[in-house]
């Protein structure tokens, strides 16, 4: 078996690490801090290929993917076309797949996606674009698929195939079980794939059950393959694909046998690869404090012991002999690490007044701090840090809550209708005209249509009032609750506008007004297209721009994680424990966000309600601390301090 390619390396990546050879990895991969930078370099490789082919008077045959992963690559190709004159006249494209049945005009179709993101903006001749037709009659399907396959061969095969990867390990829509020799055909989508697509289809019931996809063999025949994966969500499948055995249960592992494949990853997607998760098993490492903390937590998890019970033998037998050699003995090292973790725990997230703060996560002075909690959607504050929020208020700090977006698209029509009709029942006749229009608009809305502005406004108000109910419950005065309604969010669809100066200005204005000592923000660093990442970027930009202001010298930035996953133990700088009663108070605060309960619009792959997710996550953190030998709490919220 060929384990990794020794052929072209046209990607001149300025990366964090390149796999050349380690005993765990079987696919060449490069890792970047930012997916935007990675996408730019992939686009450059494609552009180079197009130009080289053009210089030789040849056609360039590209295999293309849809989904969130390649969006920035397409954006960069469009930019190159517009600004640098990159021409696509010699390019022929074959898309990997299409839902079935699917009308090419639907906003959910891959035809629509490709036109939106690429074809409408470049000079590719229409006749050179091929995308499987989701409208083909069932009895013509087999014949159609064979013809698609034949067409690729007629054009001399694919010069370059761009891929994403599904969490099932699918490439194209080759779901688990797909054969190594499979060619273009119709398939049934895996349940997990349908759940992942549910958000953009506004509910899993709208996601088609079938698709047409190029086969594994069609993909593997490409001369060059680049697979993109961004974000934590992909880390598990990337590890299994790059380090596991070739198996039909993870079709992407077939790429281990392709001689010229590169996986282009961001740090989050790569985070479970052995060389990142436990780098000491791969190479000599520099035993910084951070690396040591990581190794000790990893060792505890591996041998299932608490820190103070680790022995020299445990270190030596688990590949940590070099750490032990550097630190002398496990005894001292264990105590150091125990203390490090112990010092992250505090019931005083705003600092403990009149206490020695040498080993506390926050400063004792000023005793009363001004705090801004930025919440991307109008419930992330309570879901992700409701317990800490409650303590900050209780301990007398001036807590401001800033809801960054209206969150309006996550309110169902049924909820909006309910509120409109309640208001209608209540209001005198002469005042109900607008409401009548709203109700009519909801009732007459067709599938694929976005909500009318008035409906969106109503939905935004519903979330606003729910938020205020929650902040009042946590005893924050209304004047300290800010609804920023950042404009990037207001498209009425899942796809948002890019962050603009206007968005940043709004955040800046609030910071300049409050002059906070602490800022809390949702730190989902590597979610390239998500609202949380855009909201975080706005905070970064705003704080960066205000850095020279004197009040900012005293301002610390704490990042919490969104609803889906928590910081790793070694990343945590502050953990705030909760008693069982505080857990219940947090649950109650989340309950005020009624439009997000009992079956939300954007359920995603996790079917638990938000309050359950939050409780499970906080309980897990507490259990992890307990397993490391620290105090046994009911739940814990975790934060990372960020230097901006
Ligand atoms: C899309 C396709 C799929 C996606 C995969 C990842 O044409 O073939 O294999 O690449 O589902 O999707 P995203 O990029 O949205 O995570």
JSON list of C-alpha atoms in Angstrom, two decimals, residues 381-509:
[
{"chain": "A", "resi": 381, "resn": "UNK", "atom": "CA", "xyz": [-25.03, 34.19, 27.49]},
{"chain": "A", "resi": 382, "resn": "UNK", "atom": "CA", "xyz": [-27.15, 31.96, 29.69]},
{"chain": "A", "resi": 383, "resn": "UNK", "atom": "CA", "xyz": [-26.47, 28.70, 27.83]},
{"chain": "A", "resi": 384, "resn": "UNK", "atom": "CA", "xyz": [-22.71, 29.06, 27.91]},
{"chain": "A", "resi": 385, "resn": "UNK", "atom": "CA", "xyz": [-22.05, 31.04, 31.07]},
{"chain": "A", "resi": 386, "resn": "UNK", "atom": "CA", "xyz": [-25.34, 31.41, 32.96]},
{"chain": "A", "resi": 387, "resn": "UNK", "atom": "CA", "xyz": [-23.74, 30.34, 36.25]},
{"chain": "A", "resi": 388, "resn": "UNK", "atom": "CA", "xyz": [-20.86, 32.80, 35.97]},
{"chain": "A", "resi": 389, "resn": "UNK", "atom": "CA", "xyz": [-23.20, 35.54, 34.81]},
{"chain": "A", "resi": 390, "resn": "UNK", "atom": "CA", "xyz": [-25.32, 34.95, 37.92]},
{"chain": "A", "resi": 391, "resn": "UNK", "atom": "CA", "xyz": [-22.28, 35.10, 40.22]},
{"chain": "A", "resi": 392, "resn": "UNK", "atom": "CA", "xyz": [-20.95, 38.27, 38.66]},
{"chain": "A", "resi": 393, "resn": "UNK", "atom": "CA", "xyz": [-24.26, 40.05, 39.31]},
{"chain": "A", "resi": 394, "resn": "UNK", "atom": "CA", "xyz": [-24.60, 38.56, 42.77]},
{"chain": "A", "resi": 395, "resn": "UNK", "atom": "CA", "xyz": [-21.08, 39.67, 43.67]},
{"chain": "A", "resi": 396, "resn": "UNK", "atom": "CA", "xyz": [-21.96, 43.25, 42.85]},
{"chain": "A", "resi": 397, "resn": "UNK", "atom": "CA", "xyz": [-20.28, 43.84, 39.51]},
{"chain": "A", "resi": 398, "resn": "UNK", "atom": "CA", "xyz": [-21.87, 46.12, 36.92]},
{"chain": "A", "resi": 399, "resn": "UNK", "atom": "CA", "xyz": [-22.80, 43.51, 34.33]},
{"chain": "A", "resi": 400, "resn": "UNK", "atom": "CA", "xyz": [-23.84, 44.57, 30.83]},
{"chain": "A", "resi": 401, "resn": "UNK", "atom": "CA", "xyz": [-25.22, 42.06, 28.37]},
{"chain": "A", "resi": 402, "resn": "UNK", "atom": "CA", "xyz": [-24.76, 42.71, 24.66]},
{"chain": "A", "resi": 403, "resn": "UNK", "atom": "CA", "xyz": [-26.84, 40.58, 22.32]},
{"chain": "A", "resi": 404, "resn": "UNK", "atom": "CA", "xyz": [-24.94, 40.86, 19.08]},
{"chain": "A", "resi": 405, "resn": "UNK", "atom": "CA", "xyz": [-27.56, 39.62, 16.61]},
{"chain": "A", "resi": 406, "resn": "UNK", "atom": "CA", "xyz": [-31.33, 39.60, 16.59]},
{"chain": "A", "resi": 407, "resn": "UNK", "atom": "CA", "xyz": [-31.46, 35.79, 16.22]},
{"chain": "A", "resi": 408, "resn": "UNK", "atom": "CA", "xyz": [-34.69, 36.30, 14.29]},
{"chain": "A", "resi": 409, "resn": "UNK", "atom": "CA", "xyz": [-34.34, 33.45, 11.81]},
{"chain": "A", "resi": 410, "resn": "UNK", "atom": "CA", "xyz": [-34.44, 30.91, 14.62]},
{"chain": "A", "resi": 411, "resn": "UNK", "atom": "CA", "xyz": [-38.04, 31.75, 15.54]},
{"chain": "A", "resi": 412, "resn": "UNK", "atom": "CA", "xyz": [-40.62, 29.48, 13.93]},
{"chain": "A", "resi": 413, "resn": "UNK", "atom": "CA", "xyz": [-43.59, 30.80, 12.00]},
{"chain": "A", "resi": 414, "resn": "UNK", "atom": "CA", "xyz": [-45.89, 29.11, 14.49]},
{"chain": "A", "resi": 415, "resn": "UNK", "atom": "CA", "xyz": [-44.36, 31.10, 17.35]},
{"chain": "A", "resi": 416, "resn": "UNK", "atom": "CA", "xyz": [-44.47, 34.36, 15.41]},
{"chain": "A", "resi": 417, "resn": "UNK", "atom": "CA", "xyz": [-48.09, 33.72, 14.52]},
{"chain": "A", "resi": 418, "resn": "UNK", "atom": "CA", "xyz": [-48.93, 33.03, 18.15]},
{"chain": "A", "resi": 419, "resn": "UNK", "atom": "CA", "xyz": [-47.53, 36.37, 19.31]},
{"chain": "A", "resi": 420, "resn": "UNK", "atom": "CA", "xyz": [-49.05, 38.31, 16.42]},
{"chain": "A", "resi": 421, "resn": "UNK", "atom": "CA", "xyz": [-52.44, 36.80, 17.13]},
{"chain": "A", "resi": 422, "resn": "UNK", "atom": "CA", "xyz": [-52.23, 37.46, 20.86]},
{"chain": "A", "resi": 423, "resn": "UNK", "atom": "CA", "xyz": [-51.47, 41.10, 20.09]},
{"chain": "A", "resi": 424, "resn": "UNK", "atom": "CA", "xyz": [-54.30, 41.16, 17.56]},
{"chain": "A", "resi": 425, "resn": "UNK", "atom": "CA", "xyz": [-56.76, 39.84, 20.18]},
{"chain": "A", "resi": 426, "resn": "UNK", "atom": "CA", "xyz": [-55.64, 42.51, 22.57]},
{"chain": "A", "resi": 427, "resn": "UNK", "atom": "CA", "xyz": [-55.35, 45.65, 20.45]},
{"chain": "A", "resi": 428, "resn": "UNK", "atom": "CA", "xyz": [-58.18, 47.98, 19.45]},
{"chain": "A", "resi": 429, "resn": "UNK", "atom": "CA", "xyz": [-59.31, 47.57, 15.82]},
{"chain": "A", "resi": 430, "resn": "UNK", "atom": "CA", "xyz": [-57.67, 50.72, 14.43]},
{"chain": "A", "resi": 431, "resn": "UNK", "atom": "CA", "xyz": [-54.22, 49.54, 15.50]},
{"chain": "A", "resi": 432, "resn": "UNK", "atom": "CA", "xyz": [-54.15, 46.11, 13.95]},
{"chain": "A", "resi": 433, "resn": "UNK", "atom": "CA", "xyz": [-53.38, 46.82, 10.31]},
{"chain": "A", "resi": 434, "resn": "UNK", "atom": "CA", "xyz": [-49.62, 45.98, 10.49]},
{"chain": "A", "resi": 435, "resn": "UNK", "atom": "CA", "xyz": [-50.33, 42.86, 12.48]},
{"chain": "A", "resi": 436, "resn": "UNK", "atom": "CA", "xyz": [-52.89, 41.76, 9.92]},
{"chain": "A", "resi": 437, "resn": "UNK", "atom": "CA", "xyz": [-50.21, 42.13, 7.23]},
{"chain": "A", "resi": 438, "resn": "UNK", "atom": "CA", "xyz": [-47.74, 40.13, 9.31]},
{"chain": "A", "resi": 439, "resn": "UNK", "atom": "CA", "xyz": [-50.22, 37.31, 9.81]},
{"chain": "A", "resi": 440, "resn": "UNK", "atom": "CA", "xyz": [-51.10, 37.28, 6.12]},
{"chain": "A", "resi": 441, "resn": "UNK", "atom": "CA", "xyz": [-47.45, 37.20, 5.16]},
{"chain": "A", "resi": 442, "resn": "UNK", "atom": "CA", "xyz": [-46.72, 34.25, 7.45]},
{"chain": "A", "resi": 443, "resn": "UNK", "atom": "CA", "xyz": [-49.75, 32.32, 6.24]},
{"chain": "A", "resi": 444, "resn": "UNK", "atom": "CA", "xyz": [-49.01, 32.93, 2.58]},
{"chain": "A", "resi": 445, "resn": "UNK", "atom": "CA", "xyz": [-45.26, 32.34, 2.70]},
{"chain": "A", "resi": 446, "resn": "UNK", "atom": "CA", "xyz": [-44.05, 29.80, 0.15]},
{"chain": "A", "resi": 447, "resn": "UNK", "atom": "CA", "xyz": [-41.28, 27.30, 0.73]},
{"chain": "A", "resi": 448, "resn": "UNK", "atom": "CA", "xyz": [-37.89, 28.84, -0.20]},
{"chain": "A", "resi": 449, "resn": "UNK", "atom": "CA", "xyz": [-39.14, 32.37, 0.36]},
{"chain": "A", "resi": 450, "resn": "UNK", "atom": "CA", "xyz": [-37.50, 34.49, 3.01]},
{"chain": "A", "resi": 451, "resn": "UNK", "atom": "CA", "xyz": [-39.62, 36.19, 5.67]},
{"chain": "A", "resi": 452, "resn": "UNK", "atom": "CA", "xyz": [-40.97, 39.67, 5.01]},
{"chain": "A", "resi": 453, "resn": "UNK", "atom": "CA", "xyz": [-39.17, 42.42, 6.91]},
{"chain": "A", "resi": 454, "resn": "UNK", "atom": "CA", "xyz": [-42.10, 42.90, 9.29]},
{"chain": "A", "resi": 455, "resn": "UNK", "atom": "CA", "xyz": [-42.13, 39.18, 10.12]},
{"chain": "A", "resi": 456, "resn": "UNK", "atom": "CA", "xyz": [-38.40, 39.25, 10.78]},
{"chain": "A", "resi": 457, "resn": "UNK", "atom": "CA", "xyz": [-38.88, 42.25, 13.04]},
{"chain": "A", "resi": 458, "resn": "UNK", "atom": "CA", "xyz": [-41.59, 40.49, 14.98]},
{"chain": "A", "resi": 459, "resn": "UNK", "atom": "CA", "xyz": [-39.36, 37.43, 15.39]},
{"chain": "A", "resi": 460, "resn": "UNK", "atom": "CA", "xyz": [-36.52, 39.67, 16.58]},
{"chain": "A", "resi": 461, "resn": "UNK", "atom": "CA", "xyz": [-38.83, 41.26, 19.16]},
{"chain": "A", "resi": 462, "resn": "UNK", "atom": "CA", "xyz": [-39.86, 37.83, 20.43]},
{"chain": "A", "resi": 463, "resn": "UNK", "atom": "CA", "xyz": [-36.22, 36.97, 21.08]},
{"chain": "A", "resi": 464, "resn": "UNK", "atom": "CA", "xyz": [-35.61, 40.38, 22.61]},
{"chain": "A", "resi": 465, "resn": "UNK", "atom": "CA", "xyz": [-38.42, 40.00, 25.12]},
{"chain": "A", "resi": 466, "resn": "UNK", "atom": "CA", "xyz": [-37.35, 36.46, 26.00]},
{"chain": "A", "resi": 467, "resn": "UNK", "atom": "CA", "xyz": [-33.83, 37.76, 26.63]},
{"chain": "A", "resi": 468, "resn": "UNK", "atom": "CA", "xyz": [-35.09, 40.55, 28.85]},
{"chain": "A", "resi": 469, "resn": "UNK", "atom": "CA", "xyz": [-37.14, 38.06, 30.87]},
{"chain": "A", "resi": 470, "resn": "UNK", "atom": "CA", "xyz": [-33.94, 36.06, 31.43]},
{"chain": "A", "resi": 471, "resn": "UNK", "atom": "CA", "xyz": [-31.76, 39.07, 32.31]},
{"chain": "A", "resi": 472, "resn": "UNK", "atom": "CA", "xyz": [-34.42, 40.36, 34.72]},
{"chain": "A", "resi": 473, "resn": "UNK", "atom": "CA", "xyz": [-34.49, 36.93, 36.35]},
{"chain": "A", "resi": 474, "resn": "UNK", "atom": "CA", "xyz": [-30.73, 37.26, 36.81]},
{"chain": "A", "resi": 475, "resn": "UNK", "atom": "CA", "xyz": [-31.27, 40.75, 38.21]},
{"chain": "A", "resi": 476, "resn": "UNK", "atom": "CA", "xyz": [-29.61, 42.84, 35.51]},
{"chain": "A", "resi": 477, "resn": "UNK", "atom": "CA", "xyz": [-31.22, 46.31, 35.18]},
{"chain": "A", "resi": 478, "resn": "UNK", "atom": "CA", "xyz": [-32.81, 46.74, 31.72]},
{"chain": "A", "resi": 479, "resn": "UNK", "atom": "CA", "xyz": [-30.57, 49.70, 30.96]},
{"chain": "A", "resi": 480, "resn": "UNK", "atom": "CA", "xyz": [-27.58, 47.34, 31.05]},
{"chain": "A", "resi": 481, "resn": "UNK", "atom": "CA", "xyz": [-29.05, 45.07, 28.40]},
{"chain": "A", "resi": 482, "resn": "UNK", "atom": "CA", "xyz": [-28.02, 46.06, 24.87]},
{"chain": "A", "resi": 483, "resn": "UNK", "atom": "CA", "xyz": [-29.44, 44.75, 21.62]},
{"chain": "A", "resi": 484, "resn": "UNK", "atom": "CA", "xyz": [-26.81, 45.43, 18.98]},
{"chain": "A", "resi": 485, "resn": "UNK", "atom": "CA", "xyz": [-28.70, 43.97, 15.98]},
{"chain": "A", "resi": 486, "resn": "UNK", "atom": "CA", "xyz": [-25.48, 43.72, 14.00]},
{"chain": "A", "resi": 487, "resn": "UNK", "atom": "CA", "xyz": [-26.34, 44.24, 10.33]},
{"chain": "A", "resi": 488, "resn": "UNK", "atom": "CA", "xyz": [-24.25, 41.36, 8.92]},
{"chain": "A", "resi": 489, "resn": "UNK", "atom": "CA", "xyz": [-26.86, 38.96, 10.33]},
{"chain": "A", "resi": 490, "resn": "UNK", "atom": "CA", "xyz": [-29.92, 40.56, 8.79]},
{"chain": "A", "resi": 491, "resn": "UNK", "atom": "CA", "xyz": [-30.20, 38.65, 5.52]},
{"chain": "A", "resi": 492, "resn": "UNK", "atom": "CA", "xyz": [-33.28, 36.66, 6.48]},
{"chain": "A", "resi": 493, "resn": "UNK", "atom": "CA", "xyz": [-31.46, 33.45, 5.46]},
{"chain": "A", "resi": 494, "resn": "UNK", "atom": "CA", "xyz": [-28.92, 31.07, 6.96]},
{"chain": "A", "resi": 495, "resn": "UNK", "atom": "CA", "xyz": [-26.23, 32.64, 4.80]},
{"chain": "A", "resi": 496, "resn": "UNK", "atom": "CA", "xyz": [-25.00, 35.87, 6.36]},
{"chain": "A", "resi": 497, "resn": "UNK", "atom": "CA", "xyz": [-23.17, 38.89, 4.99]},
{"chain": "A", "resi": 498, "resn": "UNK", "atom": "CA", "xyz": [-19.49, 39.33, 5.77]},
{"chain": "A", "resi": 499, "resn": "UNK", "atom": "CA", "xyz": [-18.50, 41.40, 8.78]},
{"chain": "A", "resi": 500, "resn": "UNK", "atom": "CA", "xyz": [-18.50, 45.10, 7.95]},
{"chain": "A", "resi": 501, "resn": "UNK", "atom": "CA", "xyz": [-17.13, 48.30, 9.48]},
{"chain": "A", "resi": 502, "resn": "UNK", "atom": "CA", "xyz": [-20.65, 49.10, 10.59]},
{"chain": "A", "resi": 503, "resn": "UNK", "atom": "CA", "xyz": [-20.81, 45.94, 12.69]},
{"chain": "A", "resi": 504, "resn": "UNK", "atom": "CA", "xyz": [-17.44, 46.65, 14.28]},
{"chain": "A", "resi": 505, "resn": "UNK", "atom": "CA", "xyz": [-18.39, 50.25, 14.98]},
{"chain": "A", "resi": 506, "resn": "UNK", "atom": "CA", "xyz": [-21.46, 49.15, 16.96]},
{"chain": "A", "resi": 507, "resn": "UNK", "atom": "CA", "xyz": [-19.36, 46.88, 19.18]},
{"chain": "A", "resi": 508, "resn": "UNK", "atom": "CA", "xyz": [-16.69, 49.56, 19.57]},
{"chain": "A", "resi": 509, "resn": "UNK", "atom": "CA", "xyz": [-19.24, 52.14, 20.65]}
]
